[in-house]
Tab-separated table of C-alpha atoms in Angstrom:
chain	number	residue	atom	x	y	z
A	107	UNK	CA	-7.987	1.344	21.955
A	108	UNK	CA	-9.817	4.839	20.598
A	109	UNK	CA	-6.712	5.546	18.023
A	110	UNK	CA	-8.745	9.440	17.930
A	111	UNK	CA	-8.830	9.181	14.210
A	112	UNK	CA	-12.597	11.000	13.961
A	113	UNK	CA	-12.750	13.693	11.833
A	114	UNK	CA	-9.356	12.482	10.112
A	115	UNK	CA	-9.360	12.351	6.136
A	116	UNK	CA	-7.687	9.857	4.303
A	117	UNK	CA	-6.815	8.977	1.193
A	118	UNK	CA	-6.023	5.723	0.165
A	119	UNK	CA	-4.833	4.976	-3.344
A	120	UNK	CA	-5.028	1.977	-5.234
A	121	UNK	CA	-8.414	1.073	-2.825
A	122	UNK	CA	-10.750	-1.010	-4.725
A	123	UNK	CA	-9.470	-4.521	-3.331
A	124	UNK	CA	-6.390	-6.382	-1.653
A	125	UNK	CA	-4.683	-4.422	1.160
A	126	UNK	CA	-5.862	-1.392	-0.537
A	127	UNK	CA	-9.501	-1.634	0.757
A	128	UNK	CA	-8.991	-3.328	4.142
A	129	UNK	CA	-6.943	-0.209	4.943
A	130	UNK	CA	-9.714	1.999	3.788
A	131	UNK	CA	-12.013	-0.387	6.041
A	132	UNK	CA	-9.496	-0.298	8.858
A	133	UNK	CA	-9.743	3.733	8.757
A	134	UNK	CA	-13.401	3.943	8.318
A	135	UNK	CA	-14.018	1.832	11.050
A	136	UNK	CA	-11.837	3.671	13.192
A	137	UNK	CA	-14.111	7.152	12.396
A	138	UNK	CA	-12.358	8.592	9.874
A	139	UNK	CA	-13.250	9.723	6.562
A	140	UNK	CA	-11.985	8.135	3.580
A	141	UNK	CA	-11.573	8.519	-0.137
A	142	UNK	CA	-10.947	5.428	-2.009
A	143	UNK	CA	-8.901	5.773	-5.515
A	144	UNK	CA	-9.652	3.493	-8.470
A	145	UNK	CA	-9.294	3.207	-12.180
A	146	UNK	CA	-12.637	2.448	-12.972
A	147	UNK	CA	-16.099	3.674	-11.915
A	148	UNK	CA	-17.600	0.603	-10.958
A	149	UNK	CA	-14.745	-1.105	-8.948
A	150	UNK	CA	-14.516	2.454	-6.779
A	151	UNK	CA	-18.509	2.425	-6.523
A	152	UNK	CA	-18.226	-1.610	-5.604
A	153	UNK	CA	-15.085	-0.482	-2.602
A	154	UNK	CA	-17.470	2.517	-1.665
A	155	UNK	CA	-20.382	0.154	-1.155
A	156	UNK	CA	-18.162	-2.518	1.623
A	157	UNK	CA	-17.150	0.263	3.193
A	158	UNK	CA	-21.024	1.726	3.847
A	159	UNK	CA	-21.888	-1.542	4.944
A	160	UNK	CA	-19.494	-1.052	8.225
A	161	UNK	CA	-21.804	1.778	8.805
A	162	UNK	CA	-24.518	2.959	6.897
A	163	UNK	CA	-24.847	5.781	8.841
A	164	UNK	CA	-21.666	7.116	7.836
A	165	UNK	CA	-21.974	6.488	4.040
A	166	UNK	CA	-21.696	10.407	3.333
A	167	UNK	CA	-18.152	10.075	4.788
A	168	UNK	CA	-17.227	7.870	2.091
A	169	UNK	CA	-16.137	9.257	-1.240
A	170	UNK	CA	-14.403	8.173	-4.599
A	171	UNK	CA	-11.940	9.047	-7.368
A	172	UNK	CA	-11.805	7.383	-10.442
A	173	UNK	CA	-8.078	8.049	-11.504
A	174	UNK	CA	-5.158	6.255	-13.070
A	175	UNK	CA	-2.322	7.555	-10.807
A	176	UNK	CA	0.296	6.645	-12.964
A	177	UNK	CA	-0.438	8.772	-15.762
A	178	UNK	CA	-0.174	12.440	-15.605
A	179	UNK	CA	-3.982	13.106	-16.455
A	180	UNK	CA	-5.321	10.985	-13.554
A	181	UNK	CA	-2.958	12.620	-11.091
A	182	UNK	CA	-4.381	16.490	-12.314
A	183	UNK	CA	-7.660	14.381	-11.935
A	184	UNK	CA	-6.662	13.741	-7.896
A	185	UNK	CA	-5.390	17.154	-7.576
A	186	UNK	CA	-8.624	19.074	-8.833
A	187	UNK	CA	-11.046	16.602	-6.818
A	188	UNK	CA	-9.332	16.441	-3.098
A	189	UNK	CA	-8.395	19.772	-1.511
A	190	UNK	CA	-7.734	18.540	2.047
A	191	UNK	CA	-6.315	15.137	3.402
A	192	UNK	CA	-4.672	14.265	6.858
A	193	UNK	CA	-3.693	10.961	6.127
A	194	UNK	CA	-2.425	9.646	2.906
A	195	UNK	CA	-2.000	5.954	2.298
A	196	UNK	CA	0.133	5.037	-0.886
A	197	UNK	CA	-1.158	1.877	-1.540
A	198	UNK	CA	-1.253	2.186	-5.886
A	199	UNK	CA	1.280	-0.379	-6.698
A	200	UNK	CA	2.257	-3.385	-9.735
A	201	UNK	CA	3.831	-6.461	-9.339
A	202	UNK	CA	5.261	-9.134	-11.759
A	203	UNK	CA	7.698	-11.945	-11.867
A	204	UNK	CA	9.395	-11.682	-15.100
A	205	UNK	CA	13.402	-13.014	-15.092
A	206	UNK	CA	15.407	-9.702	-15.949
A	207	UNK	CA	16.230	-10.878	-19.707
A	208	UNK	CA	12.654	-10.360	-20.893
A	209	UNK	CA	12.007	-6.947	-18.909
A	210	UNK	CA	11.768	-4.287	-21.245
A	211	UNK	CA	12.306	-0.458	-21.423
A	212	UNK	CA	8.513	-0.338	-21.072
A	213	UNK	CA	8.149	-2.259	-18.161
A	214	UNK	CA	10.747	-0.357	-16.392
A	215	UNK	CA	8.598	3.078	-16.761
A	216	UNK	CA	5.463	1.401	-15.996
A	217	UNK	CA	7.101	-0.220	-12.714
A	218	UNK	CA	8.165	3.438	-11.572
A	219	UNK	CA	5.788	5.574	-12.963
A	220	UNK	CA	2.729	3.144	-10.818
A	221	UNK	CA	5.182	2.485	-7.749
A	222	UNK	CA	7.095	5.531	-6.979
A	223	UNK	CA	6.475	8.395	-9.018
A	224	UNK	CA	2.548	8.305	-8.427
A	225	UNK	CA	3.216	8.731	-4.812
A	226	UNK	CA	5.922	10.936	-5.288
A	227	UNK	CA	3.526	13.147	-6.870
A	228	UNK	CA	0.743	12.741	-4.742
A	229	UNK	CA	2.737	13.108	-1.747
A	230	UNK	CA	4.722	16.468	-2.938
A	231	UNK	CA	1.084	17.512	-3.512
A	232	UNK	CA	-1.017	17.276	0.113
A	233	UNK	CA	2.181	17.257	2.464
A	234	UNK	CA	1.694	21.316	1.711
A	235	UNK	CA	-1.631	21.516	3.106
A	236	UNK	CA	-0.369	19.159	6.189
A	237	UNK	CA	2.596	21.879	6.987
A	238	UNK	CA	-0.146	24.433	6.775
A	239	UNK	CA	-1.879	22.086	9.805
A	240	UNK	CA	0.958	21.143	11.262
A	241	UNK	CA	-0.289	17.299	11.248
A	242	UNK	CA	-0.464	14.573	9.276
A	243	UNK	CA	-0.090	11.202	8.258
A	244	UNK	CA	1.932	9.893	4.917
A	245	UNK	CA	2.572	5.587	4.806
A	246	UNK	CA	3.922	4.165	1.435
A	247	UNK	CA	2.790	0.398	1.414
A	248	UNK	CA	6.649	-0.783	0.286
A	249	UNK	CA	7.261	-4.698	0.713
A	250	UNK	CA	10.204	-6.953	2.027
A	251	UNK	CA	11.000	-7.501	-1.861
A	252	UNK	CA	12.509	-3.806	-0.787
A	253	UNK	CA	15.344	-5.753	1.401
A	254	UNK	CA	15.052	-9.368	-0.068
A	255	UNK	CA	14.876	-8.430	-3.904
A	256	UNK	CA	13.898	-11.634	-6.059
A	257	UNK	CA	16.005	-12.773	-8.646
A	258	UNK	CA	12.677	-12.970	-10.800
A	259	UNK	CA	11.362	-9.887	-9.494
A	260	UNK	CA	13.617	-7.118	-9.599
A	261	UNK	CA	12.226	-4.228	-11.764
A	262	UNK	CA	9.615	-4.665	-8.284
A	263	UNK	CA	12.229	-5.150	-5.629
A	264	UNK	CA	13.740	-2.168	-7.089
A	265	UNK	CA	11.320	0.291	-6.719
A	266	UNK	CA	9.925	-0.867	-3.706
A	267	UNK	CA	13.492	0.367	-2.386
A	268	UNK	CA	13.028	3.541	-3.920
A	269	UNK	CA	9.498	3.834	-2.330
A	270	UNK	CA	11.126	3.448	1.007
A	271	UNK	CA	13.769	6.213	0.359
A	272	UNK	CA	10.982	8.237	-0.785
A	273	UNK	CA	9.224	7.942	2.711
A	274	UNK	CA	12.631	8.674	4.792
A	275	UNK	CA	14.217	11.609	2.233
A	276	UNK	CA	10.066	13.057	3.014
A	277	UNK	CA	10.821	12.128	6.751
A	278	UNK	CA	13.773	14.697	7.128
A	279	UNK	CA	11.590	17.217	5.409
A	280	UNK	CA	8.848	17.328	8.644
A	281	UNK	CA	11.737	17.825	11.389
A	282	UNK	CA	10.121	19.607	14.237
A	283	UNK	CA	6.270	19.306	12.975
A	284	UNK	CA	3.393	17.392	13.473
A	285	UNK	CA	3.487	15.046	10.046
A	286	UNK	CA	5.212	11.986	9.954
A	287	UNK	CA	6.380	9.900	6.974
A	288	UNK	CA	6.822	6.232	6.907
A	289	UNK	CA	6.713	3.189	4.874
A	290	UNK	CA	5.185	0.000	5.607
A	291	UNK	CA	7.106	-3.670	4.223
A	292	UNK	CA	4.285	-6.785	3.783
A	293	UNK	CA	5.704	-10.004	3.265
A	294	UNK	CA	3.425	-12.462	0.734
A	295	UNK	CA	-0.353	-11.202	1.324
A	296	UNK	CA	-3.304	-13.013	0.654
A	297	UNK	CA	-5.147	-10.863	-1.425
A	298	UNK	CA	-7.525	-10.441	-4.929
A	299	UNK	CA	-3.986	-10.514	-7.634
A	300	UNK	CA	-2.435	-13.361	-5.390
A	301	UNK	CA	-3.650	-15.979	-7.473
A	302	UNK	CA	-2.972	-15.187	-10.908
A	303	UNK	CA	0.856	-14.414	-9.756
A	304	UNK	CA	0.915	-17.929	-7.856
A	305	UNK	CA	-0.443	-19.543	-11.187
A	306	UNK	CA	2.706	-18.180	-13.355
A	307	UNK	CA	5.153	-19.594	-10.904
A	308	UNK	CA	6.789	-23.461	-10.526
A	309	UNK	CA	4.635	-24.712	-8.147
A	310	UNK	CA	2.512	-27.740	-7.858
A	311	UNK	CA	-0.815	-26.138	-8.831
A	312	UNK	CA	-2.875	-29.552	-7.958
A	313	UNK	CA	-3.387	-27.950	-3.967
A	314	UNK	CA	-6.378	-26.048	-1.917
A	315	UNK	CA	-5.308	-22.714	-1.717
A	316	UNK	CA	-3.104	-22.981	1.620
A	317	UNK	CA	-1.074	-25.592	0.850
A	318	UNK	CA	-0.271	-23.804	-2.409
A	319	UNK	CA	0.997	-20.961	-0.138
A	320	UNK	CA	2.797	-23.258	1.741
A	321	UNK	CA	4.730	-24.699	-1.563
A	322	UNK	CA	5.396	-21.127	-2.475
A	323	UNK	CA	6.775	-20.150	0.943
A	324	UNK	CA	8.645	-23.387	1.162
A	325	UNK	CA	10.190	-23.049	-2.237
A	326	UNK	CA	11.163	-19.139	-2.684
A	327	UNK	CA	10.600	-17.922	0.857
A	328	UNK	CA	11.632	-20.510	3.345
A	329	UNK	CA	12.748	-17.747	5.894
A	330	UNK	CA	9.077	-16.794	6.847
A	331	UNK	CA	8.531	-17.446	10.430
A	332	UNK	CA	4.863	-17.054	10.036
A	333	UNK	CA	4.844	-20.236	7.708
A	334	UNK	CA	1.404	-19.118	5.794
A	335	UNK	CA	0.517	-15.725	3.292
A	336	UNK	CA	-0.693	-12.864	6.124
A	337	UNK	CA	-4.164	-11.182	5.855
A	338	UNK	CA	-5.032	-8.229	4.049
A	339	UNK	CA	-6.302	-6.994	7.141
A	340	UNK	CA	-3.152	-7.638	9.097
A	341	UNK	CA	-1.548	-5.538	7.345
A	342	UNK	CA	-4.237	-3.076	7.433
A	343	UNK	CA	-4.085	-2.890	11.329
A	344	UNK	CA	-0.481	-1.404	11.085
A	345	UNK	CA	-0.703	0.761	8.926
A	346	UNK	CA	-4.014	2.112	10.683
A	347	UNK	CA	-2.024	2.244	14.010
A	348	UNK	CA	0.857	4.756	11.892
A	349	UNK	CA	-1.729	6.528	10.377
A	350	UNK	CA	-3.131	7.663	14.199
A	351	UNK	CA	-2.039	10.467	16.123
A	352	UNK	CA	-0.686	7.980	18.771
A	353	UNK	CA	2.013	7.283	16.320
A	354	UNK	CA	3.746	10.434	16.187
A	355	UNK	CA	7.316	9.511	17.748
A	356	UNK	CA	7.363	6.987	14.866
A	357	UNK	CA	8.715	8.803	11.708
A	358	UNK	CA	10.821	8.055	9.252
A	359	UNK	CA	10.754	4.473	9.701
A	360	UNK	CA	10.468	1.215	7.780
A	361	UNK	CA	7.933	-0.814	9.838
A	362	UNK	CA	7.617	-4.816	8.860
A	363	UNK	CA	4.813	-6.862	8.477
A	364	UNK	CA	6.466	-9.581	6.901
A	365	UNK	CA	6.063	-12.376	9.401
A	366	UNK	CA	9.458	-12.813	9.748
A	367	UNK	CA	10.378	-13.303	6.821
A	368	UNK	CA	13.336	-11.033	6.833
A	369	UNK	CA	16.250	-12.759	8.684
A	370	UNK	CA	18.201	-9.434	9.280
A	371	UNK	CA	17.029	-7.710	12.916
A	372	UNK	CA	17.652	-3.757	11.885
């Protein structure tokens, strides 16, 4: 399927690995450009380098920012650097499990500040230049910890809820135009930070990597349908899809990828 994403731009932040980077792959492959977002030079020069290997040809179509999008100074950084995008991908996101009795003030700020307000920001930022178009493309990368909040997660579950109000209170913003605004829920993800998190939690760590995700998904997420962690790159192929111009009666919407891991239907 040609999802006529040539000559797009996109933006993807929080690129350098994990879901992050097979969306940037996903979009490259599909012809269109893509800057990848990073906090350091040589993990957005490492991203920029898998992407030219899909096609060297293309490697001038590739470009980077090194900037921490949580912080005010990296998102001025973002702001002075990128004058146009069509599609923006907020990827840029924490995660911790930490009961609620030991999360501090602190923590709190960073959650937001890295989850929501980044792309907030970002968001408020390029959606002018996509009225000025009349198209484009915004996907927050939320999670089914939105819906399902976990009792040792819920400074994350929390904003991954605000993340998806963001997308629909930007939705009602792009009535009658050509941008759309959606967020995207993953369920457990096989990617790069995986295994440190699986480490801190009650499981028996003795186990090949799959059956560890089985004990995890047996033991705190026994509704998954899909039984096993998804790919970063199944992920990557929906949010691709939204990102394409055959998308555009889908706005406003919280799509899942959570292999069925969420029990309610709507």
């Amino acid at each position: 399927m040609n999802l006529e994403l040539s000559g797009k731009t996109a933006l993807v932040t929080g690129s350098t690995a994990g879901i992050g980077v097979s969306i940037a792959t996903s979009l490259f492959r599909e012809g269109a450009k893509v800057i990848i977002n990073g906090r350091t030079k040589e993990r957005v020069e490492q991203a920029i380098s898998l992407l030219a290997a899909v096609d060297p040809s293309r490697k001038g179509e590739i470009h980077g920012i090194v900037a921490d999008l949580s912080t005010p100074v990296g998102i001025k950084t973002l702001k002075d650097s990128v004058i146009h995008v069509d599609i923006l991908i907020n990827n840029l996101g924490i995660f911790e499990s930490k009961p609620l009795i030991d999360v501090a003030e602190d923590d709190w700020a960073r959650m937001f500040n890295t989850n929501v307000v980044s792309g907030a920001l970002v968001s408020q930022h390029f959606i002018q230049g996509m009225r000025e178009r009349n198209w484009g493309r915004i996907i927050f990368i939320a999670s089914e910890s939105a819906v399902n909040i976990p009792a040792d997660m819920i400074p994350y579950g929390v904003s991954k809820a605000a993340q998806i109000a963001l997308a629909r209170g930007l939705a009602e913003t792009t009535a009658g135009t050509g941008i759309t605004v959606n967020s995207v829920l993953p369920g457990p993800t096989y990617s790069e930070g995986i295994s440190k998190f699986l480490e801190e939690l009650p499981l028996d760590h003795g186990q090949d990597r799959a059956a560890l995700e089985r004990d995890f998904l047996a033991k705190l997420r026994p509704t998954s349908l899909l039984k096993r962690f998804a790919t970063a790159d199944e992920v990557a192929s929906l949010v691709t899809y939204v990102s394409s111009p055959l998308s555009s009666a889908t706005n406003g919407a919280a799509l899942r990828v959570e292999g069925g891991l969420l029990r309610n239907i709507f």
